[in-house]
Amino acid sequence: MTVSEPTFDRFFDSMESLADTISESLQAQVTIEDSNHHVIGYSSHQFESDPARISTIIGKRVPNTVIIGLRKKGVMQQLENAAHPIRIPAVMEVGLGPRLAVCIRHQQEILGYIWVVDRGNLTAGHAEKVVEKAAAIAARYLLKQRGWKLKQDKTHEDFFWKLLTSHYESELRIRQEAEDCSIVLPESYYIAVLESSRTADDRFLLKLRQTIDASSGYRLLLLTAEHNRVILLFTSVFPGEGRQQLSSFLHKLVQDMGGEGFAATAGCSYLYREYTCAAAAYHEALAIPELKKLLPYHTRELLLYEELGFWAFIPVMLEQKRKQSRRSPLLYPLWMHDREHKSDLLKTVAVYLSLNGSLKESAAFLHIHTNTLMYRLNRITEITGKSLKETDYRTSVYLDILTEETAQLNRWFQGIPEDTEQI
């Protein structure tokens, strides 16, 4: 069989042209990916494709099922440890036919992968030589792209900080500068904040981008980080999706990132259309992690600012309480009774209200019988002259406990499992 030697001593303006050159030489389909398995170049479909390649090209990224399947089989580890191209047998469980593959490297760093469909026509030795030369060219291209991308990321990050700090005086000016920076602003957006006790390093940010990219419903537009805080501007791929979808997306994001020991808390703003509102959206998103620091158990399920309700006013109430020397007149009778009789009426009412008035949950928390709990609640009514069934009194007492007994409340609920059911 006559084989053609491709010419690699020329300029390749894209990975598409490199993929086509390899394909013409080997008469086989070629796919080139970056290190995150995003497709950056592929040859035309002159031959029949297998399911893995078709889904990769359609989605512009190797499906997670394929990557996971190859890692379970040890294929990816074998490829990444090999210094030269290797032949990979079919893995039909993930729809992958036989391949000739090589890692694109710069020193010890993996920059990407080249995959060649092996229909049994790849001449031994020649095919490996062609793919190895192509990998060297792809490495130079990707390193050059990285330098350009770093510069672009810096430009985008500067633009984002200007949005977050109300730098722009008008919507028109924002859109003009976005266009100058090659940023396509979506019709609507959210801003989210992720915080943890550890610094958000490059590894974490890369995983965060990959996690969002793997989501089919949301697209990341801008990202910046400072110390342990990451700020995101993202948009919904399907406008009109409800609050439940957004909440599920954020819960999964926190859960997935939490596996790295990061992202202990998160918060998300309202949906906005005007970009002059970005600073306000940022403060909305930031308010939720700040609340979680104050009352971690009570606010553990909060993620969306639109679900915040009265919690949005707790920091203001706390500040006002600190300025007052007088203690809550609603709680004072319970304080005095507990002090004089060594009872736990204040803790009882705090637990009862925190667990949404559930007798069963409250009694279990306090390690007492429900009859004992009911006796205590009746005793509270006798001492205060007020019933916890009265909405005004119940609400006022709860707010006073949250804002005047914050430290004690956190101690009472310290160590409670995150999945403790609230009735």
CSV table of C-alpha atoms in Angstrom, one decimal:
chain,number,residue,atom,x,y,z
A,1,MET,CA,0.0,0.0,0.0
A,2,THR,CA,1.4,3.4,-0.9
A,3,VAL,CA,1.5,5.9,1.9
A,4,SER,CA,1.8,9.6,1.6
A,5,GLU,CA,4.2,11.7,3.8
A,6,PRO,CA,2.4,14.8,5.0
A,7,THR,CA,4.2,18.1,4.9
A,8,PHE,CA,4.5,19.5,8.4
A,9,ASP,CA,7.1,22.2,7.7
A,10,ARG,CA,4.4,24.8,7.1
A,11,PHE,CA,2.2,27.1,9.1
A,12,PHE,CA,-1.1,25.7,10.4
A,13,ASP,CA,-3.6,28.4,11.2
A,14,SER,CA,-5.9,26.0,13.0
A,15,MET,CA,-6.2,22.5,14.5
A,16,GLU,CA,-8.8,21.8,11.8
A,17,SER,CA,-6.2,22.1,9.0
A,18,LEU,CA,-3.8,19.9,11.0
A,19,ALA,CA,-6.4,17.3,11.5
A,20,ASP,CA,-7.2,17.4,7.8
A,21,THR,CA,-3.5,17.0,6.9
A,22,ILE,CA,-3.2,13.9,9.2
A,23,SER,CA,-6.4,12.5,7.8
A,24,GLU,CA,-5.3,12.9,4.2
A,25,SER,CA,-2.0,11.1,4.9
A,26,LEU,CA,-3.5,8.2,6.8
A,27,GLN,CA,-6.9,8.0,5.1
A,28,ALA,CA,-8.6,8.0,8.5
A,29,GLN,CA,-10.7,10.2,10.7
A,30,VAL,CA,-8.8,12.4,13.2
A,31,THR,CA,-9.9,14.3,16.3
A,32,ILE,CA,-7.8,16.7,18.3
A,33,GLU,CA,-8.7,17.6,21.9
A,34,ASP,CA,-7.3,19.9,24.5
A,35,SER,CA,-6.4,18.7,28.0
A,36,ASN,CA,-10.0,19.1,29.1
A,37,HIS,CA,-11.3,16.9,26.3
A,38,HIS,CA,-12.8,19.8,24.4
A,39,VAL,CA,-12.6,19.3,20.6
A,40,ILE,CA,-10.3,21.8,19.0
A,41,GLY,CA,-10.0,20.2,15.6
A,42,TYR,CA,-11.4,17.3,13.6
A,43,SER,CA,-11.2,16.0,10.0
A,44,SER,CA,-14.2,15.8,7.7
A,45,HIS,CA,-16.5,12.8,7.8
A,46,GLN,CA,-15.4,11.0,4.6
A,47,PHE,CA,-15.6,7.6,6.5
A,48,GLU,CA,-18.1,6.0,8.7
A,49,SER,CA,-17.8,7.2,12.3
A,50,ASP,CA,-18.4,5.2,15.5
A,51,PRO,CA,-20.8,6.5,18.2
A,52,ALA,CA,-18.1,7.9,20.5
A,53,ARG,CA,-16.7,10.2,17.7
A,54,ILE,CA,-20.1,11.3,16.5
A,55,SER,CA,-21.2,12.3,20.0
A,56,THR,CA,-17.9,14.0,20.7
A,57,ILE,CA,-18.1,16.2,17.6
A,58,ILE,CA,-21.7,17.0,18.1
A,59,GLY,CA,-21.1,18.1,21.7
A,60,LYS,CA,-17.7,19.7,21.0
A,61,ARG,CA,-16.4,17.6,23.9
A,62,VAL,CA,-15.8,14.0,24.7
A,63,PRO,CA,-18.9,12.8,26.7
A,64,ASN,CA,-18.2,12.1,30.4
A,65,THR,CA,-19.4,8.5,29.9
A,66,VAL,CA,-16.7,7.9,27.4
A,67,ILE,CA,-13.9,9.5,29.5
A,68,ILE,CA,-15.1,7.6,32.6
A,69,GLY,CA,-15.3,4.3,30.7
A,70,LEU,CA,-11.8,4.7,29.3
A,71,ARG,CA,-10.4,5.5,32.7
A,72,LYS,CA,-12.1,2.5,34.3
A,73,LYS,CA,-10.5,0.3,31.5
A,74,GLY,CA,-7.1,1.9,32.3
A,75,VAL,CA,-6.9,3.3,28.7
A,76,MET,CA,-6.3,6.9,29.7
A,77,GLN,CA,-3.7,6.0,32.2
A,78,GLN,CA,-1.8,3.9,29.6
A,79,LEU,CA,-2.0,6.7,27.1
A,80,GLU,CA,-0.9,9.4,29.5
A,81,ASN,CA,2.1,7.3,30.7
A,82,ALA,CA,3.2,6.5,27.1
A,83,ALA,CA,6.1,8.5,25.6
A,84,HIS,CA,4.9,7.6,22.0
A,85,PRO,CA,1.7,6.9,20.1
A,86,ILE,CA,-0.1,3.7,21.2
A,87,ARG,CA,-2.7,1.5,19.6
A,88,ILE,CA,-5.9,1.2,21.6
A,89,PRO,CA,-8.3,-1.7,21.1
A,90,ALA,CA,-12.1,-1.1,20.8
A,91,VAL,CA,-14.0,-0.3,24.0
A,92,MET,CA,-17.5,-1.1,22.7
A,93,GLU,CA,-19.1,-0.4,26.1
A,94,VAL,CA,-18.6,3.4,25.4
A,95,GLY,CA,-19.0,3.1,21.6
A,96,LEU,CA,-15.3,3.6,20.9
A,97,GLY,CA,-13.7,1.7,18.0
A,98,PRO,CA,-10.0,0.9,17.7
A,99,ARG,CA,-7.7,4.0,17.8
A,100,LEU,CA,-4.2,5.2,17.3
A,101,ALA,CA,-3.7,7.9,20.0
A,102,VAL,CA,-1.0,10.1,21.4
A,103,CYS,CA,-0.8,12.7,24.1
A,104,ILE,CA,0.2,16.3,23.1
A,105,ARG,CA,2.9,17.3,25.6
A,106,HIS,CA,5.0,20.2,26.7
A,107,GLN,CA,7.8,18.7,28.8
A,108,GLN,CA,5.8,16.6,31.4
A,109,GLU,CA,2.5,18.5,31.0
A,110,ILE,CA,-0.3,17.1,28.9
A,111,LEU,CA,-1.8,19.7,26.6
A,112,GLY,CA,-4.2,17.5,24.7
A,113,TYR,CA,-4.7,14.4,22.7
A,114,ILE,CA,-4.8,13.2,19.1
A,115,TRP,CA,-7.1,10.3,18.2
A,116,VAL,CA,-7.0,8.5,14.8
A,117,VAL,CA,-9.8,6.0,14.0
A,118,ASP,CA,-8.1,2.7,13.1
A,119,ARG,CA,-10.1,0.8,10.4
A,120,GLY,CA,-7.2,-1.6,10.0
A,121,ASN,CA,-5.5,0.5,7.3
A,122,LEU,CA,-3.0,2.3,9.4
A,123,THR,CA,0.5,1.2,8.3
A,124,ALA,CA,2.6,0.3,11.4
A,125,GLY,CA,5.5,2.7,12.0
A,126,HIS,CA,4.4,5.2,9.4
A,127,ALA,CA,1.1,6.1,11.1
A,128,GLU,CA,2.9,6.5,14.5
A,129,LYS,CA,5.5,8.7,12.9
A,130,VAL,CA,2.8,11.0,11.3
A,131,VAL,CA,0.9,11.3,14.5
A,132,GLU,CA,4.0,12.0,16.6
A,133,LYS,CA,5.0,14.8,14.2
A,134,ALA,CA,1.5,16.2,14.4
A,135,ALA,CA,1.6,16.2,18.2
A,136,ALA,CA,4.7,18.3,18.2
A,137,ILE,CA,3.0,20.9,16.0
A,138,ALA,CA,-0.2,20.8,18.1
A,139,ALA,CA,1.9,21.4,21.2
A,140,ARG,CA,3.4,24.6,19.8
A,141,TYR,CA,-0.1,25.8,18.7
A,142,LEU,CA,-1.6,25.1,22.1
A,143,LEU,CA,1.2,26.9,23.9
A,144,LYS,CA,0.7,29.9,21.7
A,145,GLN,CA,-3.0,29.8,22.3
A,146,ARG,CA,-2.4,29.6,26.0
A,147,GLY,CA,-0.4,32.8,26.0
A,148,TRP,CA,-3.2,34.5,24.0
A,149,LYS,CA,-5.8,33.0,26.3
A,150,LEU,CA,-4.0,34.3,29.4
A,151,LYS,CA,-4.0,37.7,28.0
A,152,GLN,CA,-7.7,37.4,27.0
A,153,ASP,CA,-8.6,36.1,30.5
A,154,LYS,CA,-6.8,39.1,32.1
A,155,THR,CA,-8.8,41.5,29.8
A,156,HIS,CA,-12.1,39.7,30.7
A,157,GLU,CA,-11.3,39.7,34.4
A,158,ASP,CA,-10.5,43.5,34.3
A,159,PHE,CA,-13.9,44.1,32.6
A,160,PHE,CA,-15.6,41.9,35.2
A,161,TRP,CA,-14.2,43.8,38.1
A,162,LYS,CA,-15.3,47.1,36.5
A,163,LEU,CA,-18.8,45.7,36.4
A,164,LEU,CA,-18.6,44.5,40.0
A,165,THR,CA,-17.4,47.9,41.2
A,166,SER,CA,-19.9,50.1,39.2
A,167,HIS,CA,-17.1,51.6,37.1
A,168,TYR,CA,-19.4,52.2,34.1
A,169,GLU,CA,-21.9,55.0,33.9
A,170,SER,CA,-24.2,53.5,31.3
A,171,GLU,CA,-25.4,50.3,29.8
A,172,LEU,CA,-24.2,51.6,26.4
A,173,ARG,CA,-20.7,52.1,27.6
A,174,ILE,CA,-20.7,48.6,29.1
A,175,ARG,CA,-21.8,47.0,25.8
A,176,GLN,CA,-19.2,49.0,23.8
A,177,GLU,CA,-16.4,47.8,26.0
A,178,ALA,CA,-17.6,44.3,26.0
A,179,GLU,CA,-17.6,44.3,22.2
A,180,ASP,CA,-14.0,45.7,22.3
A,181,CYS,CA,-13.0,42.8,24.6
A,182,SER,CA,-14.8,40.3,22.3
A,183,ILE,CA,-17.3,39.4,25.0
A,184,VAL,CA,-20.8,38.5,23.9
A,185,LEU,CA,-23.1,39.6,26.8
A,186,PRO,CA,-26.1,37.3,27.2
A,187,GLU,CA,-29.6,38.8,27.4
A,188,SER,CA,-29.8,37.9,31.1
A,189,TYR,CA,-27.4,36.8,33.8
A,190,TYR,CA,-26.8,35.7,37.4
A,191,ILE,CA,-23.8,36.4,39.6
A,192,ALA,CA,-22.8,33.8,42.1
A,193,VAL,CA,-20.2,33.7,44.9
A,194,LEU,CA,-18.4,30.5,46.1
A,195,GLU,CA,-16.4,30.7,49.4
A,196,SER,CA,-14.3,28.3,51.4
A,197,SER,CA,-11.6,28.2,54.0
A,198,ARG,CA,-8.9,27.5,51.4
A,199,THR,CA,-7.5,29.6,48.6
A,200,ALA,CA,-9.0,29.0,45.2
A,201,ASP,CA,-5.9,27.9,43.2
A,202,ASP,CA,-5.6,27.2,39.5
A,203,ARG,CA,-6.5,23.5,40.0
A,204,PHE,CA,-9.7,24.4,41.7
A,205,LEU,CA,-10.6,27.1,39.1
A,206,LEU,CA,-10.0,24.6,36.3
A,207,LYS,CA,-12.2,22.0,37.9
A,208,LEU,CA,-14.9,24.7,38.4
A,209,ARG,CA,-14.9,25.6,34.8
A,210,GLN,CA,-15.0,21.9,33.8
A,211,THR,CA,-17.9,21.3,36.1
A,212,ILE,CA,-19.9,24.2,34.7
A,213,ASP,CA,-19.1,23.2,31.1
A,214,ALA,CA,-20.4,19.7,31.8
A,215,SER,CA,-23.7,21.3,32.9
A,216,SER,CA,-26.2,21.3,30.0
A,217,GLY,CA,-28.3,24.1,31.4
A,218,TYR,CA,-25.9,27.0,32.3
A,219,ARG,CA,-23.0,28.7,30.6
A,220,LEU,CA,-20.1,30.5,32.4
A,221,LEU,CA,-19.2,33.9,30.9
A,222,LEU,CA,-16.9,35.6,33.4
A,223,LEU,CA,-14.9,34.5,36.4
A,224,THR,CA,-12.6,36.0,38.9
A,225,ALA,CA,-11.1,34.9,42.2
A,226,GLU,CA,-9.5,36.5,45.3
A,227,HIS,CA,-8.1,34.4,48.1
A,228,ASN,CA,-10.9,32.0,49.1
A,229,ARG,CA,-13.7,33.7,47.1
A,230,VAL,CA,-14.7,33.0,43.5
A,231,ILE,CA,-17.1,35.2,41.7
A,232,LEU,CA,-19.0,34.0,38.6
A,233,LEU,CA,-21.2,35.6,36.0
A,234,PHE,CA,-23.2,33.0,34.2
A,235,THR,CA,-26.4,32.6,32.1
A,236,SER,CA,-29.1,30.0,31.5
A,237,VAL,CA,-28.9,28.2,28.2
A,238,PHE,CA,-32.7,27.8,28.3
A,239,PRO,CA,-34.2,31.2,29.3
A,240,GLY,CA,-37.3,30.8,31.5
A,241,GLU,CA,-36.0,27.9,33.5
A,242,GLY,CA,-37.4,28.0,37.1
A,243,ARG,CA,-35.9,28.6,40.5
A,244,GLN,CA,-35.8,24.8,41.1
A,245,GLN,CA,-33.5,24.2,38.2
A,246,LEU,CA,-31.2,27.0,39.3
A,247,SER,CA,-31.1,25.8,42.9
A,248,SER,CA,-30.4,22.2,41.8
A,249,PHE,CA,-27.5,23.4,39.6
A,250,LEU,CA,-25.9,25.4,42.4
A,251,HIS,CA,-26.4,22.6,45.0
A,252,LYS,CA,-24.6,20.2,42.6
A,253,LEU,CA,-21.9,22.7,41.9
A,254,VAL,CA,-21.2,23.1,45.6
A,255,GLN,CA,-21.3,19.4,46.1
A,256,ASP,CA,-19.0,18.6,43.2
A,257,MET,CA,-16.5,21.3,44.2
A,258,GLY,CA,-16.7,20.3,47.9
A,259,GLY,CA,-15.0,17.1,47.0
A,260,GLU,CA,-11.8,19.1,46.7
A,261,GLY,CA,-12.2,20.6,50.1
A,262,PHE,CA,-13.3,24.0,48.7
A,263,ALA,CA,-16.6,25.7,48.3
A,264,ALA,CA,-18.2,25.3,51.7
A,265,THR,CA,-20.7,28.0,50.9
A,266,ALA,CA,-22.3,29.7,47.9
A,267,GLY,CA,-24.9,32.4,47.0
A,268,CYS,CA,-26.6,33.5,43.9
A,269,SER,CA,-28.2,36.8,42.9
A,270,TYR,CA,-31.5,37.6,41.3
A,271,LEU,CA,-31.7,37.3,37.5
A,272,TYR,CA,-30.7,40.6,35.8
A,273,ARG,CA,-30.8,42.0,32.3
A,274,GLU,CA,-29.1,45.4,32.9
A,275,TYR,CA,-25.4,45.1,33.4
A,276,THR,CA,-25.3,48.4,35.4
A,277,CYS,CA,-26.9,46.2,38.1
A,278,ALA,CA,-23.9,43.8,38.3
A,279,ALA,CA,-22.5,45.5,41.5
A,280,ALA,CA,-25.9,45.1,43.2
A,281,ALA,CA,-26.1,41.5,42.0
A,282,TYR,CA,-22.7,40.8,43.5
A,283,HIS,CA,-23.7,42.1,46.9
A,284,GLU,CA,-26.9,40.0,46.8
A,285,ALA,CA,-24.8,36.9,46.1
A,286,LEU,CA,-22.3,37.8,48.7
A,287,ALA,CA,-25.0,38.3,51.4
A,288,ILE,CA,-25.7,34.6,51.5
A,289,PRO,CA,-22.2,33.3,52.4
A,290,GLU,CA,-22.0,36.1,55.0
A,291,LEU,CA,-25.3,35.0,56.6
A,292,LYS,CA,-24.0,31.4,56.6
A,293,LYS,CA,-21.0,32.5,58.7
A,294,LEU,CA,-23.4,34.1,61.2
A,295,LEU,CA,-25.9,31.2,61.5
A,296,PRO,CA,-24.5,28.2,59.7
A,297,TYR,CA,-27.1,25.6,60.7
A,298,HIS,CA,-30.1,27.8,60.2
A,299,THR,CA,-29.1,29.1,56.8
A,300,ARG,CA,-27.5,25.9,55.5
A,301,GLU,CA,-30.0,25.4,52.7
A,302,LEU,CA,-30.0,29.0,51.4
A,303,LEU,CA,-28.4,29.6,48.0
A,304,LEU,CA,-30.7,32.0,46.1
A,305,TYR,CA,-31.1,35.6,47.1
A,306,GLU,CA,-34.7,35.5,45.9
A,307,GLU,CA,-35.4,32.9,48.6
A,308,LEU,CA,-33.8,34.9,51.4
A,309,GLY,CA,-36.9,36.5,52.8
A,310,PHE,CA,-36.4,37.9,56.3
A,311,TRP,CA,-32.9,36.6,56.4
A,312,ALA,CA,-31.8,39.6,54.3
A,313,PHE,CA,-32.5,41.9,57.3
A,314,ILE,CA,-30.7,39.8,59.9
A,315,PRO,CA,-27.3,41.6,59.5
A,316,VAL,CA,-29.1,45.0,59.9
A,317,MET,CA,-31.0,43.8,63.0
A,318,LEU,CA,-27.7,42.5,64.5
A,319,GLU,CA,-26.1,45.8,64.0
A,320,GLN,CA,-29.0,47.6,65.7
A,321,LYS,CA,-28.9,45.1,68.6
A,322,ARG,CA,-25.2,45.7,69.2
A,323,LYS,CA,-25.9,49.4,69.6
A,324,GLN,CA,-28.5,48.8,72.3
A,325,SER,CA,-27.7,48.1,75.9
A,326,ARG,CA,-31.1,46.8,76.7
A,327,ARG,CA,-31.9,43.1,76.3
A,328,SER,CA,-35.1,41.8,74.6
A,329,PRO,CA,-38.1,42.3,76.9
A,330,LEU,CA,-39.7,39.2,75.2
A,331,LEU,CA,-36.8,37.0,76.2
A,332,TYR,CA,-36.1,38.5,79.6
A,333,PRO,CA,-38.7,36.5,81.5
A,334,LEU,CA,-37.2,33.2,80.1
A,335,TRP,CA,-33.6,34.3,80.9
A,336,MET,CA,-34.6,35.1,84.5
A,337,HIS,CA,-36.5,31.8,85.0
A,338,ASP,CA,-33.6,29.8,83.6
A,339,ARG,CA,-31.2,31.6,85.8
A,340,GLU,CA,-33.3,31.2,89.0
A,341,HIS,CA,-34.5,27.7,88.4
A,342,LYS,CA,-31.6,26.3,86.3
A,343,SER,CA,-34.1,25.4,83.6
A,344,ASP,CA,-33.8,25.3,79.8
A,345,LEU,CA,-36.8,27.2,78.7
A,346,LEU,CA,-34.9,29.6,76.4
A,347,LYS,CA,-33.1,26.7,74.7
A,348,THR,CA,-36.5,24.9,74.4
A,349,VAL,CA,-38.2,27.7,72.6
A,350,ALA,CA,-35.1,28.3,70.4
A,351,VAL,CA,-35.0,24.7,69.3
A,352,TYR,CA,-38.8,24.5,68.9
A,353,LEU,CA,-38.9,27.5,66.6
A,354,SER,CA,-35.7,26.5,64.7
A,355,LEU,CA,-37.2,23.2,63.9
A,356,ASN,CA,-40.4,24.8,62.6
A,357,GLY,CA,-42.6,23.9,65.6
A,358,SER,CA,-42.1,20.1,65.2
A,359,LEU,CA,-42.8,18.5,68.6
A,360,LYS,CA,-41.2,15.2,67.5
A,361,GLU,CA,-38.0,16.8,66.1
A,362,SER,CA,-37.7,19.2,69.0
A,363,ALA,CA,-38.1,16.6,71.6
A,364,ALA,CA,-35.6,14.3,69.9
A,365,PHE,CA,-33.1,17.2,69.7
A,366,LEU,CA,-33.6,18.0,73.4
A,367,HIS,CA,-33.5,14.3,74.4
A,368,ILE,CA,-36.8,14.6,76.2
A,369,HIS,CA,-40.3,13.1,75.8
A,370,THR,CA,-42.8,15.0,73.8
A,371,ASN,CA,-45.0,15.3,76.9
A,372,THR,CA,-42.1,17.0,78.7
A,373,LEU,CA,-41.7,19.4,75.7
A,374,MET,CA,-45.4,20.2,75.8
A,375,TYR,CA,-45.2,20.9,79.5
A,376,ARG,CA,-42.3,23.3,78.9
A,377,LEU,CA,-44.2,25.1,76.1
A,378,ASN,CA,-47.2,25.5,78.4
A,379,ARG,CA,-44.9,26.8,81.2
A,380,ILE,CA,-43.5,29.4,78.8
A,381,THR,CA,-47.0,30.6,78.1
A,382,GLU,CA,-47.7,30.9,81.8
A,383,ILE,CA,-44.4,32.8,82.5
A,384,THR,CA,-44.7,35.2,79.5
A,385,GLY,CA,-48.5,35.5,79.2
A,386,LYS,CA,-48.1,34.9,75.5
A,387,SER,CA,-48.6,31.8,73.3
A,388,LEU,CA,-46.2,30.7,70.6
A,389,LYS,CA,-49.3,30.0,68.5
A,390,GLU,CA,-49.6,33.8,68.1
A,391,THR,CA,-47.9,34.7,64.9
A,392,ASP,CA,-46.6,38.2,66.0
A,393,TYR,CA,-45.2,36.9,69.2
A,394,ARG,CA,-43.7,33.7,67.7
A,395,THR,CA,-42.0,35.7,64.9
A,396,SER,CA,-40.7,38.4,67.3
A,397,VAL,CA,-39.3,35.9,69.7
A,398,TYR,CA,-37.6,33.9,66.9
A,399,LEU,CA,-36.0,37.1,65.5
A,400,ASP,CA,-34.8,38.1,69.0
A,401,ILE,CA,-33.2,34.7,69.5
A,402,LEU,CA,-31.5,34.8,66.1
A,403,THR,CA,-30.1,38.3,66.7
A,404,GLU,CA,-29.4,38.4,70.5
A,405,GLU,CA,-28.6,34.7,71.2
A,406,THR,CA,-26.6,34.1,68.0
A,407,ALA,CA,-23.5,32.6,69.6
A,408,GLN,CA,-25.5,30.5,72.0
A,409,LEU,CA,-27.7,29.3,69.2
A,410,ASN,CA,-24.7,28.2,67.2
A,411,ARG,CA,-23.4,26.3,70.2
A,412,TRP,CA,-26.7,24.5,70.7
A,413,PHE,CA,-26.8,23.5,67.1
A,414,GLN,CA,-23.1,22.8,66.7
A,415,GLY,CA,-22.3,19.4,65.2
A,416,ILE,CA,-25.9,18.8,63.9
A,417,PRO,CA,-25.6,16.7,60.7
A,418,GLU,CA,-26.3,18.7,57.5
A,419,ASP,CA,-29.1,16.3,56.4
A,420,THR,CA,-31.1,16.6,59.7
A,421,GLU,CA,-34.7,16.8,58.5
A,422,GLN,CA,-36.7,19.9,59.2
A,423,ILE,CA,-40.4,19.4,59.4
